[in-house]
mmCIF file with all atom_site columns, C-alpha atoms in Angstrom:
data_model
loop_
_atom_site.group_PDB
_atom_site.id
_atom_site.type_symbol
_atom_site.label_atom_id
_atom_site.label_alt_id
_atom_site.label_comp_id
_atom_site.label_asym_id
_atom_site.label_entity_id
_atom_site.label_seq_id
_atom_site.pdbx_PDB_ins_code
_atom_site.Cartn_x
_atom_site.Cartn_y
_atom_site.Cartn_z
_atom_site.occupancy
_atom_site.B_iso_or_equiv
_atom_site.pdbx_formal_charge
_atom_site.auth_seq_id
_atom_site.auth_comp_id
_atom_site.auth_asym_id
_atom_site.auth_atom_id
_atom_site.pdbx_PDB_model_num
ATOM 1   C CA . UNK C 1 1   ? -102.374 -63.374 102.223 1.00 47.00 ? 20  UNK C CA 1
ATOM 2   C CA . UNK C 1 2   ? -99.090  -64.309 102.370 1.00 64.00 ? 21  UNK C CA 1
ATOM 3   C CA . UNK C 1 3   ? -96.809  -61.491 103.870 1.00 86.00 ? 22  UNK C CA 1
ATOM 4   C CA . UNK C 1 4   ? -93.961  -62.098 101.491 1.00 96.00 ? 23  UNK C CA 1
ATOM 5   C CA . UNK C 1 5   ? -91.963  -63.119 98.320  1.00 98.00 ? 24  UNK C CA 1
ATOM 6   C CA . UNK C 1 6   ? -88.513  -64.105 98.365  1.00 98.00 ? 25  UNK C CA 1
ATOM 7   C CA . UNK C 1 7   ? -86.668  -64.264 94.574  1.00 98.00 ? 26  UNK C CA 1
ATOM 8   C CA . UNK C 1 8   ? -83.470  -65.640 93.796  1.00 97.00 ? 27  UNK C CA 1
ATOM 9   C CA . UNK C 1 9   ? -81.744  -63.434 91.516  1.00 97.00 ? 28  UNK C CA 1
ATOM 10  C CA . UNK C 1 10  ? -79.401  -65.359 89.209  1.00 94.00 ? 29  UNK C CA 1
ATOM 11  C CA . UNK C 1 11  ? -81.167  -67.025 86.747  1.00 94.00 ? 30  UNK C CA 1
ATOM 12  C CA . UNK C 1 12  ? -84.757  -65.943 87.848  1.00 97.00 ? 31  UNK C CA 1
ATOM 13  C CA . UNK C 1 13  ? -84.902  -62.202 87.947  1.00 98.00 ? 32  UNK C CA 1
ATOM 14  C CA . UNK C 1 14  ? -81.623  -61.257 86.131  1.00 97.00 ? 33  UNK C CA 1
ATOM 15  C CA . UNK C 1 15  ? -80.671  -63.174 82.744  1.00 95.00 ? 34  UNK C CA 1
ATOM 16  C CA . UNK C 1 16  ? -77.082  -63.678 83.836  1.00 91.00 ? 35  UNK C CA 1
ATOM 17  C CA . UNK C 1 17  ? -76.625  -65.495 80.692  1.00 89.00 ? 36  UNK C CA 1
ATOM 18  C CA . UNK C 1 18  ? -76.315  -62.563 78.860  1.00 92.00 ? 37  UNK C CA 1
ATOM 19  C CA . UNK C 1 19  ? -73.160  -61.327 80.728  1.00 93.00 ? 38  UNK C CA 1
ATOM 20  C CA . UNK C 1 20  ? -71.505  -64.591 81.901  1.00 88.00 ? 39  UNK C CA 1
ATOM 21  C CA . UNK C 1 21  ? -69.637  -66.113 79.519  1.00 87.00 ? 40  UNK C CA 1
ATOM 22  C CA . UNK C 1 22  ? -68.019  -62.538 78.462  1.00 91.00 ? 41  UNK C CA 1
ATOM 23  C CA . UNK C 1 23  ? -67.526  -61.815 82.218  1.00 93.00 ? 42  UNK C CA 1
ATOM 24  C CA . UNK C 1 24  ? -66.118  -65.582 83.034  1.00 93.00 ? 43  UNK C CA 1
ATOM 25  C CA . UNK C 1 25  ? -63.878  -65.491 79.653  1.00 93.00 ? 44  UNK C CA 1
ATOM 26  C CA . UNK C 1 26  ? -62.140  -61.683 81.038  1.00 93.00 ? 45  UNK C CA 1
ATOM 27  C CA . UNK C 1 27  ? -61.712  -63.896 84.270  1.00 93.00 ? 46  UNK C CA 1
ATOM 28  C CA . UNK C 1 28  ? -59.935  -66.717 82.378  1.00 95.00 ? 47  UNK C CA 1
ATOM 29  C CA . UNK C 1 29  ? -58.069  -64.427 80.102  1.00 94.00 ? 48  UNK C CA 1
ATOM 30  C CA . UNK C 1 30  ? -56.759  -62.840 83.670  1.00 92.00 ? 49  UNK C CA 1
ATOM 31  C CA . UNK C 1 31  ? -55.265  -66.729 84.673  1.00 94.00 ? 50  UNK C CA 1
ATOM 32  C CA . UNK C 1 32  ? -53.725  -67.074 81.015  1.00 95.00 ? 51  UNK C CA 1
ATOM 33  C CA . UNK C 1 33  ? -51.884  -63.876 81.241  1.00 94.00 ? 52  UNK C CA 1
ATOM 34  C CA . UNK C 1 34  ? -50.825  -65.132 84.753  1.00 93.00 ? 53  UNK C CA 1
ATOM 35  C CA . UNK C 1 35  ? -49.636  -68.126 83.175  1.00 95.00 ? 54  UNK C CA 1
ATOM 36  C CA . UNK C 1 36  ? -52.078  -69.940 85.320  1.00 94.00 ? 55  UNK C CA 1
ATOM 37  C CA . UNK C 1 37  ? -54.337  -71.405 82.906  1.00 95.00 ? 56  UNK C CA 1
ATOM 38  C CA . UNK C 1 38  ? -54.127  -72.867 79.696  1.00 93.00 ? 57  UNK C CA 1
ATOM 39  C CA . UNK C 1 39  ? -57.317  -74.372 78.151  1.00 93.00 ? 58  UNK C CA 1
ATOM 40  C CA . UNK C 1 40  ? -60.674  -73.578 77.350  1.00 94.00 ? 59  UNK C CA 1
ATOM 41  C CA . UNK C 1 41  ? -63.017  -71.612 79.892  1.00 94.00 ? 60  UNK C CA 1
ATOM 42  C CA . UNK C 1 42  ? -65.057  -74.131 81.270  1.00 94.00 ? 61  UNK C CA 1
ATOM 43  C CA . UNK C 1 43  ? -68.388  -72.227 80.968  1.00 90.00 ? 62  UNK C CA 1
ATOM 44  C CA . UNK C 1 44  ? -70.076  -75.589 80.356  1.00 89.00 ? 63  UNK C CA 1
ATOM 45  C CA . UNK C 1 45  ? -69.142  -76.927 84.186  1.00 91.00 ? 64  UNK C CA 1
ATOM 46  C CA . UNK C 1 46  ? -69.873  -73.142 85.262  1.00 89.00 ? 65  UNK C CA 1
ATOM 47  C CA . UNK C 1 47  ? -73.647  -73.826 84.277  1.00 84.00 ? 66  UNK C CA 1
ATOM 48  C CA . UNK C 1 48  ? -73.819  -76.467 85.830  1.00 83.00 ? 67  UNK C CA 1
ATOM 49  C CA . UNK C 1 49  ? -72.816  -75.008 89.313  1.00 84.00 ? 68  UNK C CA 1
ATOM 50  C CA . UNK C 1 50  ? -74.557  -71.699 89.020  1.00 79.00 ? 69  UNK C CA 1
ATOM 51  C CA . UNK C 1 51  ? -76.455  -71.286 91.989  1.00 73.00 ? 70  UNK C CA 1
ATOM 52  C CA . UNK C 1 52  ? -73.721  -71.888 94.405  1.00 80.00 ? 71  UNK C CA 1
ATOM 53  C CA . UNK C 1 53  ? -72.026  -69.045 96.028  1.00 81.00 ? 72  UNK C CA 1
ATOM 54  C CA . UNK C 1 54  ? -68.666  -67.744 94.178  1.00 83.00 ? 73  UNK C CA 1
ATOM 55  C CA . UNK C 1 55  ? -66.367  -68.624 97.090  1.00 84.00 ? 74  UNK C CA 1
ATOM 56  C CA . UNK C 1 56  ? -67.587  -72.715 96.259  1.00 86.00 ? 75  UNK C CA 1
ATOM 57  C CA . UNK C 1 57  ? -67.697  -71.970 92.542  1.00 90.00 ? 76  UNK C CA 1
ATOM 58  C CA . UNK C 1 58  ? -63.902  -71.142 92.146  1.00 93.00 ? 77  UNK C CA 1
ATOM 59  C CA . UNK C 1 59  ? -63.217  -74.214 94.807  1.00 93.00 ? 78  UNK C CA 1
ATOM 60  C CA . UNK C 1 60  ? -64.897  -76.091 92.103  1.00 94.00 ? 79  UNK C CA 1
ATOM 61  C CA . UNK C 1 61  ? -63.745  -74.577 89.254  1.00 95.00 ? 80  UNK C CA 1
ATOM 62  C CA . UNK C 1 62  ? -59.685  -73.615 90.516  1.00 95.00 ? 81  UNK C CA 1
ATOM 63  C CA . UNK C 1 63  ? -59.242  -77.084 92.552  1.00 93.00 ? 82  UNK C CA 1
ATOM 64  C CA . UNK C 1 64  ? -55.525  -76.850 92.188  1.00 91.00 ? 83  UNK C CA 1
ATOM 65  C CA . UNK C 1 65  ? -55.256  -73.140 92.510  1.00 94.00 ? 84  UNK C CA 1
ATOM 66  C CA . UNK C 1 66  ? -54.095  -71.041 95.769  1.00 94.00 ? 85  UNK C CA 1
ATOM 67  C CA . UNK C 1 67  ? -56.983  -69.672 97.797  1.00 92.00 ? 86  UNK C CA 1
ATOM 68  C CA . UNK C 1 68  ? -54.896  -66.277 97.334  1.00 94.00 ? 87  UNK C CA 1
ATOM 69  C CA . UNK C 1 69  ? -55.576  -66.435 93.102  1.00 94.00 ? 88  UNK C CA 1
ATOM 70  C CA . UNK C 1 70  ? -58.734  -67.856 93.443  1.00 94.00 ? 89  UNK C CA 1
ATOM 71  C CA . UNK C 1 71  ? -59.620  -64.489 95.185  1.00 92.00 ? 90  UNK C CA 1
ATOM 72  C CA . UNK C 1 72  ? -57.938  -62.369 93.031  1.00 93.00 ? 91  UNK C CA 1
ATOM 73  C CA . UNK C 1 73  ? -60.047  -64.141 89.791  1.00 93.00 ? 92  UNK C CA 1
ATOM 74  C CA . UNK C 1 74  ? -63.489  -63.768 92.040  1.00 91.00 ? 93  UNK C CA 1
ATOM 75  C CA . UNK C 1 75  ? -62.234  -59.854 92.020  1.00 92.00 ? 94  UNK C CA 1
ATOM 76  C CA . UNK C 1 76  ? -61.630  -59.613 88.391  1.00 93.00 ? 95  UNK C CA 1
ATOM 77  C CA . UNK C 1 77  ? -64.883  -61.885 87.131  1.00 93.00 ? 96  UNK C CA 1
ATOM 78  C CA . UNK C 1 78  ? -66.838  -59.401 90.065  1.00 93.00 ? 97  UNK C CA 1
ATOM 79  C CA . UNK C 1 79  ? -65.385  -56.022 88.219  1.00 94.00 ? 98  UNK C CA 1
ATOM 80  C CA . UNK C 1 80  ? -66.009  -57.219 85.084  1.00 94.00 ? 99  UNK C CA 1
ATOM 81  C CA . UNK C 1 81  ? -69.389  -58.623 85.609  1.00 94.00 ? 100 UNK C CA 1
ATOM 82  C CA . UNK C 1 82  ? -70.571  -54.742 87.347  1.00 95.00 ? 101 UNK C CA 1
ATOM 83  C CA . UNK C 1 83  ? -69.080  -53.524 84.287  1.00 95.00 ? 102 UNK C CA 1
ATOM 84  C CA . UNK C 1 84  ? -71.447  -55.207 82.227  1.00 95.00 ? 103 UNK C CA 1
ATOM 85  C CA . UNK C 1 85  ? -74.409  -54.687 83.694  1.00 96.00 ? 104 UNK C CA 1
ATOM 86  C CA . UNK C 1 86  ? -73.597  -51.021 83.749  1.00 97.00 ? 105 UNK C CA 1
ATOM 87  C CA . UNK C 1 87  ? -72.949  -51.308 79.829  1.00 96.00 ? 106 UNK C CA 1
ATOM 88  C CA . UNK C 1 88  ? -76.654  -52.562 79.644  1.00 95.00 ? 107 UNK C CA 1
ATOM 89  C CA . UNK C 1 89  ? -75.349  -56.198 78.342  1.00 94.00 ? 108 UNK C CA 1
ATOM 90  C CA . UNK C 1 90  ? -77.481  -57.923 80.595  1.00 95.00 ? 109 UNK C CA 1
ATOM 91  C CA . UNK C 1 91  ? -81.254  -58.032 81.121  1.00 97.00 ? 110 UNK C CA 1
ATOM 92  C CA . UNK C 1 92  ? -84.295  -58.843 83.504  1.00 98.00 ? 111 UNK C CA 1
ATOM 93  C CA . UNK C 1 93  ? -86.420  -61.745 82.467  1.00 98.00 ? 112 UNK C CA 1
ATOM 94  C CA . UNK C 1 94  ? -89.208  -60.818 80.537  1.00 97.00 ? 113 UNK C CA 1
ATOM 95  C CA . UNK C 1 95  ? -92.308  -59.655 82.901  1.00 98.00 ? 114 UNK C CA 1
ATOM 96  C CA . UNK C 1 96  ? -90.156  -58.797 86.070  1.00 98.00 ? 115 UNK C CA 1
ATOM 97  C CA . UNK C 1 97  ? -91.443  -55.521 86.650  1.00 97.00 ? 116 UNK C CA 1
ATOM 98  C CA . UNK C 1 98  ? -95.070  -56.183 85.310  1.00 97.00 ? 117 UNK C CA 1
ATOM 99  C CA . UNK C 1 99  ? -95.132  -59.283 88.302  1.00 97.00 ? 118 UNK C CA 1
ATOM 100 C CA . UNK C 1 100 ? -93.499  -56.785 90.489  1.00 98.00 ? 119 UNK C CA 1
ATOM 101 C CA . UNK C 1 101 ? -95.961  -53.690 90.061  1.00 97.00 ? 120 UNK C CA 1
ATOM 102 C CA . UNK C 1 102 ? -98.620  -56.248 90.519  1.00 96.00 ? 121 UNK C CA 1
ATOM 103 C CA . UNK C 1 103 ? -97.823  -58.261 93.759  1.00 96.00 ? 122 UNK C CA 1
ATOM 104 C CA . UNK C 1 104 ? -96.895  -54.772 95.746  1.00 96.00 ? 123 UNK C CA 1
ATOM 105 C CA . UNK C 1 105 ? -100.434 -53.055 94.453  1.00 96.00 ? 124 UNK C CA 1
ATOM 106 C CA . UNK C 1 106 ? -101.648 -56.222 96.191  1.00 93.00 ? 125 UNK C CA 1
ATOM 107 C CA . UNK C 1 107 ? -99.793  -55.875 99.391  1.00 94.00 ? 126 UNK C CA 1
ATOM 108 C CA . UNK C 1 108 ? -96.955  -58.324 98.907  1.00 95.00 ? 127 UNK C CA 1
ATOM 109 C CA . UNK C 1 109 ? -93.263  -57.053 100.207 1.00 97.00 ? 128 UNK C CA 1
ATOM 110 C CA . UNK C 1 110 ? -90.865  -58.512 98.348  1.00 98.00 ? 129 UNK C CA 1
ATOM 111 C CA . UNK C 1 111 ? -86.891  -59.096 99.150  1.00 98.00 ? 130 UNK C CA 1
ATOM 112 C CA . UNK C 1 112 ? -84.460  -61.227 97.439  1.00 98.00 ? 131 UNK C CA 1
ATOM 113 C CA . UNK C 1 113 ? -82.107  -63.686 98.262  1.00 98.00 ? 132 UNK C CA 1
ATOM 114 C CA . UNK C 1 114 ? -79.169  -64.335 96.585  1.00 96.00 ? 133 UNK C CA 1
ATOM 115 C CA . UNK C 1 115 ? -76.278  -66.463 96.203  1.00 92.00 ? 134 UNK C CA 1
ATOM 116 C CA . UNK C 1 116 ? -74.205  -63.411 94.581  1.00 91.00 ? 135 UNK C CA 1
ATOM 117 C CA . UNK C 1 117 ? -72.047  -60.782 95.960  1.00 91.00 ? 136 UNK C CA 1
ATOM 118 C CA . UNK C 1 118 ? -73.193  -57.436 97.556  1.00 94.00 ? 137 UNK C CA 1
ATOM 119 C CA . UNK C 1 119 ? -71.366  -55.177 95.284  1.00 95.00 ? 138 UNK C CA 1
ATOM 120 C CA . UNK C 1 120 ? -72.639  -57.335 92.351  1.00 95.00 ? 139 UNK C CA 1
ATOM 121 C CA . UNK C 1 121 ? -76.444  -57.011 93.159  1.00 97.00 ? 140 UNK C CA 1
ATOM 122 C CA . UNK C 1 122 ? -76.406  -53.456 94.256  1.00 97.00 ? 141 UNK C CA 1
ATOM 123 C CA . UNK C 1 123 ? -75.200  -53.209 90.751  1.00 97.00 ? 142 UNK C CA 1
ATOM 124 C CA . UNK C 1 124 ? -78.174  -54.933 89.340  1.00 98.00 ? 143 UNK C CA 1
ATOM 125 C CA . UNK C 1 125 ? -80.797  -53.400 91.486  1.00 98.00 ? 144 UNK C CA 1
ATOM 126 C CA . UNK C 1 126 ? -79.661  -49.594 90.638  1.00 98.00 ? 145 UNK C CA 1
ATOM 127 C CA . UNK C 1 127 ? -79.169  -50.275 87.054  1.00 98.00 ? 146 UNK C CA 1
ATOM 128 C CA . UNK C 1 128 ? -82.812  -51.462 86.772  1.00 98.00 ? 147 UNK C CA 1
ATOM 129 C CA . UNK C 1 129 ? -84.099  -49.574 89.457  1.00 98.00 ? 148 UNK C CA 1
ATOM 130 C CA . UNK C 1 130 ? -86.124  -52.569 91.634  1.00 98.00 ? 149 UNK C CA 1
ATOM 131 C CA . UNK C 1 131 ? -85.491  -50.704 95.068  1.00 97.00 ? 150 UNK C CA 1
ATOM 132 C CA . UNK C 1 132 ? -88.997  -48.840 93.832  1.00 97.00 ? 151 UNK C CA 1
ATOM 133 C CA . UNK C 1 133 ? -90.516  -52.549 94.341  1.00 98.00 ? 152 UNK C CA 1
ATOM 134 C CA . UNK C 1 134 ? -88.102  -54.754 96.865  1.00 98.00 ? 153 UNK C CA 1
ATOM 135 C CA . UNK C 1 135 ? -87.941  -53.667 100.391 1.00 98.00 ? 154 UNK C CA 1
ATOM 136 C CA . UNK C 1 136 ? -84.481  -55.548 100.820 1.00 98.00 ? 155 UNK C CA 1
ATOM 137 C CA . UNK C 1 137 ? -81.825  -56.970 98.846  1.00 98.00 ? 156 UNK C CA 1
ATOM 138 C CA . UNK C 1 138 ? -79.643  -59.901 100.917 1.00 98.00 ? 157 UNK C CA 1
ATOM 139 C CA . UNK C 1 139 ? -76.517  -61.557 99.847  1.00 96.00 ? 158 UNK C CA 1
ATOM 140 C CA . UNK C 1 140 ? -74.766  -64.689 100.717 1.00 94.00 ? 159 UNK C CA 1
ATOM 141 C CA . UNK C 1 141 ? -72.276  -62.579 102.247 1.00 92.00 ? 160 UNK C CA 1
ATOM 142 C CA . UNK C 1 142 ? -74.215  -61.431 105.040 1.00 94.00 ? 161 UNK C CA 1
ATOM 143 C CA . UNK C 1 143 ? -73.961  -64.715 106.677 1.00 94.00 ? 162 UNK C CA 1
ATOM 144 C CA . UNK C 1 144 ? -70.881  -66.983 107.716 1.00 91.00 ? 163 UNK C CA 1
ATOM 145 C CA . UNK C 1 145 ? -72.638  -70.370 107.129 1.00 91.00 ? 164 UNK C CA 1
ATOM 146 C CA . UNK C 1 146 ? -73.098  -69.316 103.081 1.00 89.00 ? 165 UNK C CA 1
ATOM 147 C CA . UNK C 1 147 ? -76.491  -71.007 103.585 1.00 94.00 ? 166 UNK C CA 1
ATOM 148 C CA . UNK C 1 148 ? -79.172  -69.908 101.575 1.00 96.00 ? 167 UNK C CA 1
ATOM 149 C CA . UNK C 1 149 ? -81.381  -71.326 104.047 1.00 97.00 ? 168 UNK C CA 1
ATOM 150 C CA . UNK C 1 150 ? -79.938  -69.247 106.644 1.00 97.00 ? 169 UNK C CA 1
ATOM 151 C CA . UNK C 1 151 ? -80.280  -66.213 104.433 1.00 97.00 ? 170 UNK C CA 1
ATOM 152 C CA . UNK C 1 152 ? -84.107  -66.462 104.335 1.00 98.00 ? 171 UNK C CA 1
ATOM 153 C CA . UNK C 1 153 ? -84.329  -67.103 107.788 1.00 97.00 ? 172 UNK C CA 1
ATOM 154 C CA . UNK C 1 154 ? -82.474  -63.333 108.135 1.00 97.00 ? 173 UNK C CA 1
ATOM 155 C CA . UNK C 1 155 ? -84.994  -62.216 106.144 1.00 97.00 ? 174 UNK C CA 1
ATOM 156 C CA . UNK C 1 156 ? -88.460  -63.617 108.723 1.00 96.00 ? 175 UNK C CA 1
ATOM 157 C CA . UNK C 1 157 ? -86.478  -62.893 111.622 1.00 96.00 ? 176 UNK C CA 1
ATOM 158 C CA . UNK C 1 158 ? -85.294  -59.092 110.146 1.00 96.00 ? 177 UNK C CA 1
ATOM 159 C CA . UNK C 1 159 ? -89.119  -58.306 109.424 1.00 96.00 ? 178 UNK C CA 1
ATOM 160 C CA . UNK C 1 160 ? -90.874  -61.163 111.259 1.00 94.00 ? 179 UNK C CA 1
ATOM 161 C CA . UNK C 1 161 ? -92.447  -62.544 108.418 1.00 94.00 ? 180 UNK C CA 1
ATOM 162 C CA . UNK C 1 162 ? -95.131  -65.070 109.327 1.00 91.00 ? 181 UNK C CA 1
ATOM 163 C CA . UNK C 1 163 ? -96.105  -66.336 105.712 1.00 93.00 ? 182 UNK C CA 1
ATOM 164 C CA . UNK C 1 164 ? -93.625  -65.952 102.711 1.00 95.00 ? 183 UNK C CA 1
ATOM 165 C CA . UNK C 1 165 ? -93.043  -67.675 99.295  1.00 97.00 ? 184 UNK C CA 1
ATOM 166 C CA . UNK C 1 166 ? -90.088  -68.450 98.039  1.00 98.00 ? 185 UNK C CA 1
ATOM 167 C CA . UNK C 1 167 ? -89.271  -67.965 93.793  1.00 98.00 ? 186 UNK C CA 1
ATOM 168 C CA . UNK C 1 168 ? -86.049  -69.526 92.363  1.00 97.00 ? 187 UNK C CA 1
ATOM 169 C CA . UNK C 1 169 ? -84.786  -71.717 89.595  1.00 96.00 ? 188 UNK C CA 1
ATOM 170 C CA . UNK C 1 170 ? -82.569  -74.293 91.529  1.00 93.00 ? 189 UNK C CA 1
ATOM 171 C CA . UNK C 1 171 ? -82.696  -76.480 94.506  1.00 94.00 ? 190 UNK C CA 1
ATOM 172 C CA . UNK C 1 172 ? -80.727  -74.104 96.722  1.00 94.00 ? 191 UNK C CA 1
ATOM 173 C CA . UNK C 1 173 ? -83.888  -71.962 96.648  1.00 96.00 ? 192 UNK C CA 1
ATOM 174 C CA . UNK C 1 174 ? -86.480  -75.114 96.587  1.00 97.00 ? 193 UNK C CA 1
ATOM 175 C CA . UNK C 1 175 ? -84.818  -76.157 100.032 1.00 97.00 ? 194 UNK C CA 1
ATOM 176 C CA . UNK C 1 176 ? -84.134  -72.712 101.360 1.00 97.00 ? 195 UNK C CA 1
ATOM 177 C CA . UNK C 1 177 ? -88.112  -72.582 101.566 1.00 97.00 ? 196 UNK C CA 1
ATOM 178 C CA . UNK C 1 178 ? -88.780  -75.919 102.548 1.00 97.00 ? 197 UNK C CA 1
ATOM 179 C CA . UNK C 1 179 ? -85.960  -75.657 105.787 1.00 97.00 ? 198 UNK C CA 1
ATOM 180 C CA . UNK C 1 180 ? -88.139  -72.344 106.725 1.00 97.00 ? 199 UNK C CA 1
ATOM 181 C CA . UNK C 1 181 ? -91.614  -73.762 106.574 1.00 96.00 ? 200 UNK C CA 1
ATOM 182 C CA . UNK C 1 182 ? -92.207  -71.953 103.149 1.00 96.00 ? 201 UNK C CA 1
ATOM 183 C CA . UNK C 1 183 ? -93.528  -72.496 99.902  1.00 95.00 ? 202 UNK C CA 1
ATOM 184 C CA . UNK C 1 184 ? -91.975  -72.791 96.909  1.00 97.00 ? 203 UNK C CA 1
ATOM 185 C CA . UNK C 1 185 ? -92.280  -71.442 93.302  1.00 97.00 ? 204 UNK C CA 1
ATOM 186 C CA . UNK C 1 186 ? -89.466  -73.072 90.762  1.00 97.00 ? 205 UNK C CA 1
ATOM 187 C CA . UNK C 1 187 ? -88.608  -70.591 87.964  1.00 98.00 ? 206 UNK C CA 1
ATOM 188 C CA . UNK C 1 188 ? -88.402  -73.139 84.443  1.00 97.00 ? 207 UNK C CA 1
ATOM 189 C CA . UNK C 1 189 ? -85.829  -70.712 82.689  1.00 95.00 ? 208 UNK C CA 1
ATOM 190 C CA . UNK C 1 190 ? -82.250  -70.701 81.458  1.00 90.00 ? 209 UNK C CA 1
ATOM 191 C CA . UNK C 1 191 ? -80.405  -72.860 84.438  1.00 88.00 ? 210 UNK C CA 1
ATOM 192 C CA . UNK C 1 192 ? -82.921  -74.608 85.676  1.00 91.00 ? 211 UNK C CA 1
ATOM 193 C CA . UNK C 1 193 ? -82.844  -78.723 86.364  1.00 92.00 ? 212 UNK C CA 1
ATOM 194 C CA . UNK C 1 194 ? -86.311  -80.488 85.789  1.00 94.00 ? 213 UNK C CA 1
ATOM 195 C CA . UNK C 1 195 ? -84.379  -83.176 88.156  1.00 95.00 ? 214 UNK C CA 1
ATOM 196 C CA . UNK C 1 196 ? -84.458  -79.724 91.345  1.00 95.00 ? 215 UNK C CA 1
ATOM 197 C CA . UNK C 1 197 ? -87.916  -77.892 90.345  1.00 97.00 ? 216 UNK C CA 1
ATOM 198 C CA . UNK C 1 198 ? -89.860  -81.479 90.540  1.00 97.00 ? 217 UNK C CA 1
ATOM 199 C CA . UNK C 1 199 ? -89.553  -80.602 94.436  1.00 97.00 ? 218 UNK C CA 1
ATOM 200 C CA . UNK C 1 200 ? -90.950  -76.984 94.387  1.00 97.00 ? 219 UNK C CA 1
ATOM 201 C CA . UNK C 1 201 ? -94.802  -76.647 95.336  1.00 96.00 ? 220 UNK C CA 1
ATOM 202 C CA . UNK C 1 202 ? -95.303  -74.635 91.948  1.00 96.00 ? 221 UNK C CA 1
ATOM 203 C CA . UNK C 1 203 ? -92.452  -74.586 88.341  1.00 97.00 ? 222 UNK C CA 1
ATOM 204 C CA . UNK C 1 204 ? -93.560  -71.597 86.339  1.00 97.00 ? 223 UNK C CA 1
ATOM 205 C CA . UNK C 1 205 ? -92.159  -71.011 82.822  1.00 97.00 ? 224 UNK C CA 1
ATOM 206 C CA . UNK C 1 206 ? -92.855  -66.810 82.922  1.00 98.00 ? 225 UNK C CA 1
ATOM 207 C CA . UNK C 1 207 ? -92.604  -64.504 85.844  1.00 98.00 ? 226 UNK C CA 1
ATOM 208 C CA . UNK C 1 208 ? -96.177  -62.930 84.913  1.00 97.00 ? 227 UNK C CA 1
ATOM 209 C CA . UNK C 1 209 ? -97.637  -66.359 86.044  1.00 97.00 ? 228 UNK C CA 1
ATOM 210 C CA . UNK C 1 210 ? -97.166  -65.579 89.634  1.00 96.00 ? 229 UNK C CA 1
ATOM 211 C CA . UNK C 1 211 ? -99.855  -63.486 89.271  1.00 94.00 ? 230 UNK C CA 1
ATOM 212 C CA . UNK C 1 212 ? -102.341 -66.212 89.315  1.00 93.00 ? 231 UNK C CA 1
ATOM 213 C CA . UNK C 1 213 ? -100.062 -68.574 91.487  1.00 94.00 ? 232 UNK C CA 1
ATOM 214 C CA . UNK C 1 214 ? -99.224  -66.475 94.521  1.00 92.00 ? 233 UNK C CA 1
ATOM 215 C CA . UNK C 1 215 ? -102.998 -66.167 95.094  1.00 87.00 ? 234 UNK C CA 1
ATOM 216 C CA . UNK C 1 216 ? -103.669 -69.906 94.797  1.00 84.00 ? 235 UNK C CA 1
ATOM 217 C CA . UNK C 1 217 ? -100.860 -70.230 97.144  1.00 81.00 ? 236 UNK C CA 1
ATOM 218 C CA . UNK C 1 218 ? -102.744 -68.409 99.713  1.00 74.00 ? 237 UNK C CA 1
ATOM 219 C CA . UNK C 1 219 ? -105.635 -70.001 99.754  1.00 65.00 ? 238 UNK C CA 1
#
């Protein structure tokens, strides 16, 4: 049996759909009464990058913005995105705790991995109360290298994991398992590339399938 599952957050267990364009438009609304932005919000180029961590997403986003403003807007889109989720605008995907209940009656632990902030996915895992099923939640920010590989290695060397799954919707978490020996489980939902889950060992289109898949995994 495999000893572990590893989720993504973003776009696999939290709909971050629901809050991110309100969250990134308070953001851009920040820069315009700074008088350091005048278009549209590019949410569009935003979905595109999701996945990466936020320092890279405002490099991408802010190219010819100070590094000084660029933290100041990760602040403001940070508040405003814990705001939201403590408003109840966001959601799990459908069949989070149902998979949950189900792989830890069966002996699974289960951590995640994410690409997001600390303060953000405390946020997340208190408003929806998941601590009763994941042993450990692990941000990007725990590590210098902003690796998600390197983040799941924390994880098998923190609990010396010997067998472990990894379940995410982009390629960050597709190599992140592969660079650790692990298996894969691509999450077909909201952000997801058909171009980055052809490399994952298993694409799933509802969290209640890894019910069947885990075990097939560990066989």
């Amino acid at each position: 049996m495999s000893q572990a599952l590893i989720f993504d957050m973003d776009g696999t267990l939290f709909q971050t759909d629901k809050i991110l364009e309100l969250s990134l438009d308070d953001a851009f609304n920040h820069l315009r009464e700074l008088d350091q932005w005048d278009t549209e919000t590019p949410i569009e180029k935003y979905r595109k990058i999701m996945g990466m961590p936020l320092p890279k997403v405002w490099e991408t986003l802010l190219p010819g913005h100070s590094s000084e403003l660029r933290e100041q807007v990760n602040d403001h889109f940070l508040e405003r995105l814990i705001k939201n989720i403590n408003s109840g605008k966001g959601a799990l995907y459908p069949h989070v705790e149902e998979a949950f209940s189900y792989l830890t009656e069966k002996g699974y632990s289960i951590y995640i991995a994410s690409n997001g902030l600390t303060e953000y996915l405390q946020a997340i895992v208190r408003y929806y109360r998941l601590e009763q099923w994941v042993t450990e939640t692990f941000s990007i920010e725990q590590i210098q290298t902003l690796d998600k590989a390197d983040l799941v290695k924390t994880i098998i060397e923190k609990y010396s994991v010997k067998k472990a799954v990894v379940v995410g919707d982009r390629l960050s978490d597709i190599n992140a398992a592969k660079e650790n020996g692990l298996a894969s489980i691509g999450c077909n939902f909201d952000f997801a590339r058909e171009d980055e889950l052809s490399q994952a060992d298993r694409v799933i289109d509802d969290l209640i399938d890894l019910k069947t898949i885990v075990p097939a995994l560990d066989q």
